[in-house]
PDB file of C-alpha atoms in Angstrom:
ATOM      1  CA  MET A   1     -80.449  33.447 -32.851  1.00  0.00           C
ATOM      2  CA  LYS A   2     -82.452  30.910 -30.881  1.00  0.00           C
ATOM      3  CA  CYS A   3     -81.402  27.250 -31.334  1.00  0.00           C
ATOM      4  CA  GLU A   4     -83.976  24.537 -30.644  1.00  0.00           C
ATOM      5  CA  LYS A   5     -83.891  20.801 -31.101  1.00  0.00           C
ATOM      6  CA  ARG A   6     -86.409  19.249 -33.421  1.00  0.00           C
ATOM      7  CA  HIS A   7     -88.889  16.829 -31.914  1.00  0.00           C
ATOM      8  CA  LEU A   8     -88.183  13.319 -33.223  1.00  0.00           C
ATOM      9  CA  PRO A   9     -91.090  10.885 -33.179  1.00  0.00           C
ATOM     10  CA  SER A  10     -90.633   7.964 -30.816  1.00  0.00           C
ATOM     11  CA  ARG A  11     -93.262   5.753 -32.418  1.00  0.00           C
ATOM     12  CA  PRO A  12     -94.243   5.019 -36.009  1.00  0.00           C
ATOM     13  CA  GLY A  13     -97.085   7.273 -37.082  1.00  0.00           C
ATOM     14  CA  GLU A  14     -96.285  10.026 -34.573  1.00  0.00           C
ATOM     15  CA  VAL A  15     -96.227  13.401 -36.320  1.00  0.00           C
ATOM     16  CA  ARG A  16     -92.880  15.124 -36.367  1.00  0.00           C
ATOM     17  CA  ARG A  17     -92.995  18.863 -35.713  1.00  0.00           C
ATOM     18  CA  ASP A  18     -90.685  21.565 -37.005  1.00  0.00           C
ATOM     19  CA  ALA A  19     -89.180  23.388 -34.016  1.00  0.00           C
ATOM     20  CA  ASP A  20     -89.124  26.682 -35.943  1.00  0.00           C
ATOM     21  CA  TYR A  21     -92.891  27.072 -36.196  1.00  0.00           C
ATOM     22  CA  GLY A  22     -94.478  23.998 -34.608  1.00  0.00           C
ATOM     23  CA  GLY A  23     -96.149  22.803 -37.805  1.00  0.00           C
ATOM     24  CA  PRO A  24     -95.738  19.360 -39.394  1.00  0.00           C
ATOM     25  CA  MET A  25     -92.518  18.685 -41.312  1.00  0.00           C
ATOM     26  CA  GLU A  26     -92.710  18.674 -45.088  1.00  0.00           C
ATOM     27  CA  HIS A  27     -91.194  15.171 -45.303  1.00  0.00           C
ATOM     28  CA  GLU A  28     -92.379  12.589 -42.799  1.00  0.00           C
ATOM     29  CA  PRO A  29     -89.816   9.938 -41.791  1.00  0.00           C
ATOM     30  CA  LYS A  30     -90.216   6.479 -43.312  1.00  0.00           C
ATOM     31  CA  ILE A  31     -89.418   3.000 -42.016  1.00  0.00           C
ATOM     32  CA  CYS A  32     -86.834   0.820 -43.813  1.00  0.00           C
ATOM     33  CA  VAL A  33     -88.545  -2.297 -45.161  1.00  0.00           C
ATOM     34  CA  ALA A  34     -85.473  -4.451 -44.444  1.00  0.00           C
ATOM     35  CA  CYS A  35     -84.317  -3.417 -40.965  1.00  0.00           C
ATOM     36  CA  GLY A  36     -87.281  -1.485 -39.573  1.00  0.00           C
ATOM     37  CA  ARG A  37     -85.230   1.596 -38.653  1.00  0.00           C
ATOM     38  CA  ARG A  38     -86.502   5.131 -39.197  1.00  0.00           C
ATOM     39  CA  ILE A  39     -85.322   6.830 -42.419  1.00  0.00           C
ATOM     40  CA  GLU A  40     -84.987  10.598 -42.123  1.00  0.00           C
ATOM     41  CA  TRP A  41     -85.380  12.759 -45.221  1.00  0.00           C
ATOM     42  CA  ARG A  42     -82.117  13.843 -46.856  1.00  0.00           C
ATOM     43  CA  LYS A  43     -81.492  16.490 -49.462  1.00  0.00           C
ATOM     44  CA  LYS A  44     -79.963  13.922 -51.846  1.00  0.00           C
ATOM     45  CA  TRP A  45     -83.342  12.119 -51.926  1.00  0.00           C
ATOM     46  CA  GLU A  46     -85.256  15.286 -52.765  1.00  0.00           C
ATOM     47  CA  ARG A  47     -86.285  14.129 -56.253  1.00  0.00           C
ATOM     48  CA  ASP A  48     -87.230  10.553 -55.363  1.00  0.00           C
ATOM     49  CA  TRP A  49     -88.279  10.602 -51.673  1.00  0.00           C
ATOM     50  CA  GLU A  50     -91.501   8.768 -52.560  1.00  0.00           C
ATOM     51  CA  GLN A  51     -89.498   5.785 -53.905  1.00  0.00           C
ATOM     52  CA  VAL A  52     -87.074   5.492 -50.956  1.00  0.00           C
ATOM     53  CA  ARG A  53     -87.650   2.134 -49.221  1.00  0.00           C
ATOM     54  CA  TYR A  54     -84.266   1.249 -47.701  1.00  0.00           C
ATOM     55  CA  CYS A  55     -82.052   3.128 -45.251  1.00  0.00           C
ATOM     56  CA  SER A  56     -78.783   1.929 -46.809  1.00  0.00           C
ATOM     57  CA  ALA A  57     -77.218  -0.018 -49.650  1.00  0.00           C
ATOM     58  CA  ALA A  58     -76.686  -2.928 -47.252  1.00  0.00           C
ATOM     59  CA  CYS A  59     -80.419  -3.095 -46.511  1.00  0.00           C
ATOM     60  CA  ARG A  60     -81.202  -2.857 -50.226  1.00  0.00           C
ATOM     61  CA  ARG A  61     -78.874  -5.828 -50.926  1.00  0.00           C
ATOM     62  CA  ARG A  62     -80.121  -7.854 -47.969  1.00  0.00           C
ATOM     63  CA  GLY A  63     -83.859  -7.253 -48.394  1.00  0.00           C
ATOM     64  CA  VAL A  64     -86.255  -9.525 -46.514  1.00  0.00           C
ATOM     65  CA  GLY A  65     -85.669 -13.225 -47.084  1.00  0.00           C
ATOM     66  CA  ASP A  66     -87.028 -16.553 -45.901  1.00  0.00           C
ATOM     67  CA  ILE A  67     -84.990 -16.496 -42.664  1.00  0.00           C
ATOM     68  CA  ASP A  68     -86.346 -13.027 -41.887  1.00  0.00           C
ATOM     69  CA  ARG A  69     -89.914 -14.225 -42.386  1.00  0.00           C
ATOM     70  CA  ALA A  70     -89.196 -17.305 -40.264  1.00  0.00           C
ATOM     71  CA  LEU A  71     -87.888 -15.075 -37.469  1.00  0.00           C
ATOM     72  CA  GLU A  72     -91.004 -12.891 -37.622  1.00  0.00           C
ATOM     73  CA  GLY A  73     -93.132 -16.025 -37.434  1.00  0.00           C
ATOM     74  CA  ALA A  74     -91.096 -17.391 -34.526  1.00  0.00           C
ATOM     75  CA  ILE A  75     -91.514 -14.130 -32.597  1.00  0.00           C
ATOM     76  CA  GLY A  76     -95.262 -14.228 -33.179  1.00  0.00           C
ATOM     77  CA  ASP A  77     -95.510 -17.901 -32.236  1.00  0.00           C
ATOM     78  CA  LEU A  78     -93.464 -17.477 -29.057  1.00  0.00           C
ATOM     79  CA  LEU A  79     -95.588 -14.508 -27.983  1.00  0.00           C
ATOM     80  CA  SER A  80     -98.832 -16.350 -28.730  1.00  0.00           C
ATOM     81  CA  ARG A  81     -97.780 -19.120 -26.316  1.00  0.00           C
ATOM     82  CA  ARG A  82     -97.140 -16.675 -23.456  1.00  0.00           C
ATOM     83  CA  ALA A  83     -99.307 -14.593 -21.188  1.00  0.00           C
ATOM     84  CA  ARG A  84    -100.725 -11.433 -22.774  1.00  0.00           C
ATOM     85  CA  THR A  85     -98.184  -9.130 -21.073  1.00  0.00           C
ATOM     86  CA  ALA A  86     -95.203 -11.496 -21.263  1.00  0.00           C
ATOM     87  CA  THR A  87     -92.041 -10.640 -23.174  1.00  0.00           C
ATOM     88  CA  ILE A  88     -89.519 -12.665 -25.130  1.00  0.00           C
ATOM     89  CA  CYS A  89     -85.882 -12.131 -25.959  1.00  0.00           C
ATOM     90  CA  PRO A  90     -85.019 -12.057 -29.675  1.00  0.00           C
ATOM     91  CA  SER A  91     -82.518 -14.833 -28.921  1.00  0.00           C
ATOM     92  CA  GLU A  92     -85.446 -17.204 -28.304  1.00  0.00           C
ATOM     93  CA  ALA A  93     -86.648 -16.675 -31.881  1.00  0.00           C
ATOM     94  CA  ALA A  94     -83.059 -16.951 -33.172  1.00  0.00           C
ATOM     95  CA  ARG A  95     -82.592 -20.283 -31.361  1.00  0.00           C
ATOM     96  CA  ARG A  96     -85.865 -21.655 -32.702  1.00  0.00           C
ATOM     97  CA  VAL A  97     -85.074 -20.738 -36.315  1.00  0.00           C
ATOM     98  CA  ALA A  98     -81.459 -21.923 -35.963  1.00  0.00           C
ATOM     99  CA  ALA A  99     -82.686 -25.333 -34.815  1.00  0.00           C
ATOM    100  CA  ASP A 100     -84.821 -25.586 -37.968  1.00  0.00           C
ATOM    101  CA  THR A 101     -82.189 -24.299 -40.421  1.00  0.00           C
ATOM    102  CA  GLY A 102     -78.966 -25.616 -38.924  1.00  0.00           C
ATOM    103  CA  ASP A 103     -77.519 -22.093 -38.608  1.00  0.00           C
ATOM    104  CA  GLU A 104     -75.668 -20.842 -35.541  1.00  0.00           C
ATOM    105  CA  TRP A 105     -78.236 -18.973 -33.420  1.00  0.00           C
ATOM    106  CA  ARG A 106     -75.806 -16.158 -32.594  1.00  0.00           C
ATOM    107  CA  ASP A 107     -75.539 -15.376 -36.316  1.00  0.00           C
ATOM    108  CA  LEU A 108     -79.306 -14.840 -36.321  1.00  0.00           C
ATOM    109  CA  MET A 109     -79.372 -12.303 -33.483  1.00  0.00           C
ATOM    110  CA  GLU A 110     -79.184  -9.154 -35.624  1.00  0.00           C
ATOM    111  CA  PRO A 111     -81.700 -10.584 -38.117  1.00  0.00           C
ATOM    112  CA  ALA A 112     -83.979 -11.339 -35.118  1.00  0.00           C
ATOM    113  CA  ARG A 113     -83.688  -7.731 -33.939  1.00  0.00           C
ATOM    114  CA  ARG A 114     -84.477  -6.548 -37.482  1.00  0.00           C
ATOM    115  CA  ALA A 115     -87.529  -8.837 -37.534  1.00  0.00           C
ATOM    116  CA  ALA A 116     -88.701  -7.353 -34.232  1.00  0.00           C
ATOM    117  CA  ARG A 117     -88.270  -3.805 -35.609  1.00  0.00           C
ATOM    118  CA  ARG A 118     -90.320  -4.694 -38.698  1.00  0.00           C
ATOM    119  CA  LEU A 119     -93.074  -6.057 -36.436  1.00  0.00           C
ATOM    120  CA  VAL A 120     -92.972  -2.802 -34.435  1.00  0.00           C
ATOM    121  CA  ALA A 121     -93.385  -0.847 -37.690  1.00  0.00           C
ATOM    122  CA  ALA A 122     -96.407  -3.045 -38.488  1.00  0.00           C
ATOM    123  CA  GLY A 123     -97.872  -2.230 -35.064  1.00  0.00           C
ATOM    124  CA  GLU A 124     -97.832  -5.846 -33.908  1.00  0.00           C
ATOM    125  CA  VAL A 125     -95.229  -5.730 -31.127  1.00  0.00           C
ATOM    126  CA  GLU A 126     -93.341  -3.295 -28.907  1.00  0.00           C
ATOM    127  CA  ILE A 127     -89.673  -3.304 -27.973  1.00  0.00           C
ATOM    128  CA  VAL A 128     -88.989  -2.696 -24.305  1.00  0.00           C
ATOM    129  CA  GLN A 129     -85.955  -2.139 -22.103  1.00  0.00           C
ATOM    130  CA  ALA A 130     -86.321  -2.228 -18.317  1.00  0.00           C
ATOM    131  CA  GLY A 131     -90.093  -2.493 -18.811  1.00  0.00           C
ATOM    132  CA  ALA A 132     -90.397   0.757 -20.799  1.00  0.00           C
ATOM    133  CA  VAL A 133     -91.220   0.968 -24.505  1.00  0.00           C
ATOM    134  CA  VAL A 134     -88.229   2.262 -26.486  1.00  0.00           C
ATOM    135  CA  ASP A 135     -87.709   3.569 -30.004  1.00  0.00           C
ATOM    136  CA  PRO A 136     -86.567   0.542 -32.038  1.00  0.00           C
ATOM    137  CA  SER A 137     -84.417   2.744 -34.292  1.00  0.00           C
ATOM    138  CA  THR A 138     -82.246   3.939 -31.423  1.00  0.00           C
ATOM    139  CA  ALA A 139     -82.417   1.090 -28.870  1.00  0.00           C
ATOM    140  CA  ARG A 140     -78.993  -0.202 -27.848  1.00  0.00           C
ATOM    141  CA  GLY A 141     -78.211  -3.176 -25.673  1.00  0.00           C
ATOM    142  CA  PRO A 142     -80.524  -5.979 -24.529  1.00  0.00           C
ATOM    143  CA  ILE A 143     -84.144  -5.698 -25.616  1.00  0.00           C
ATOM    144  CA  ARG A 144     -87.330  -7.630 -24.964  1.00  0.00           C
ATOM    145  CA  VAL A 145     -90.319  -7.963 -27.288  1.00  0.00           C
ATOM    146  CA  ARG A 146     -93.988  -7.977 -26.255  1.00  0.00           C
ATOM    147  CA  ARG A 147     -97.331  -7.752 -28.012  1.00  0.00           C
ATOM    148  CA  SER A 148     -98.475  -4.199 -28.585  1.00  0.00           C
ATOM    149  CA  ALA A 149    -101.473  -3.014 -26.635  1.00  0.00           C
ATOM    150  CA  GLY A 150    -103.612  -2.854 -29.797  1.00  0.00           C
ATOM    151  CA  THR A 151    -102.796  -6.376 -31.028  1.00  0.00           C
ATOM    152  CA  ALA A 152    -105.582  -8.921 -30.799  1.00  0.00           C
ATOM    153  CA  GLN A 153    -105.236 -11.864 -28.426  1.00  0.00           C
ATOM    154  CA  GLY A 154    -103.077 -14.637 -29.827  1.00  0.00           C
ATOM    155  CA  HIS A 155    -100.619 -14.621 -32.697  1.00  0.00           C
ATOM    156  CA  PRO A 156     -99.595 -11.077 -33.783  1.00  0.00           C
ATOM    157  CA  ARG A 157     -99.827 -12.012 -37.480  1.00  0.00           C
ATOM    158  CA  GLY A 158    -103.401 -13.117 -37.305  1.00  0.00           C
TER     159      GLY A 158
END
């Protein structure tokens, strides 16, 4: 029996193909509304796949709050003040929001990465490592954020 790996999409909207026959998969992956990671279809969600919005119970509890929206805004604002191809580190957004809220910026690093992943899912930014665009769901280590090629000049949110 021939064993092949399935093609996993590297960008939101890319069609996933079934390795057995090359056609589209029955269940397209979704993006978690809280953390921006890809959600793969699971048998246990067979009856309610259309209602699945979160990748985990932790994301369901956490949701998207005011700090998350502030981090998204900070990322957009920082990028709008830079050259078109410039990148930022999520820590810059975390430091900006921490200064406004009185939080420790290091505690906002994972929320800043989640905010960047949500912006990737919205098509507003790209996450890069060593200058190459990476899949935000699987990226490990230091990342940089830049405007996506299709985003209009200026602030990603408008």
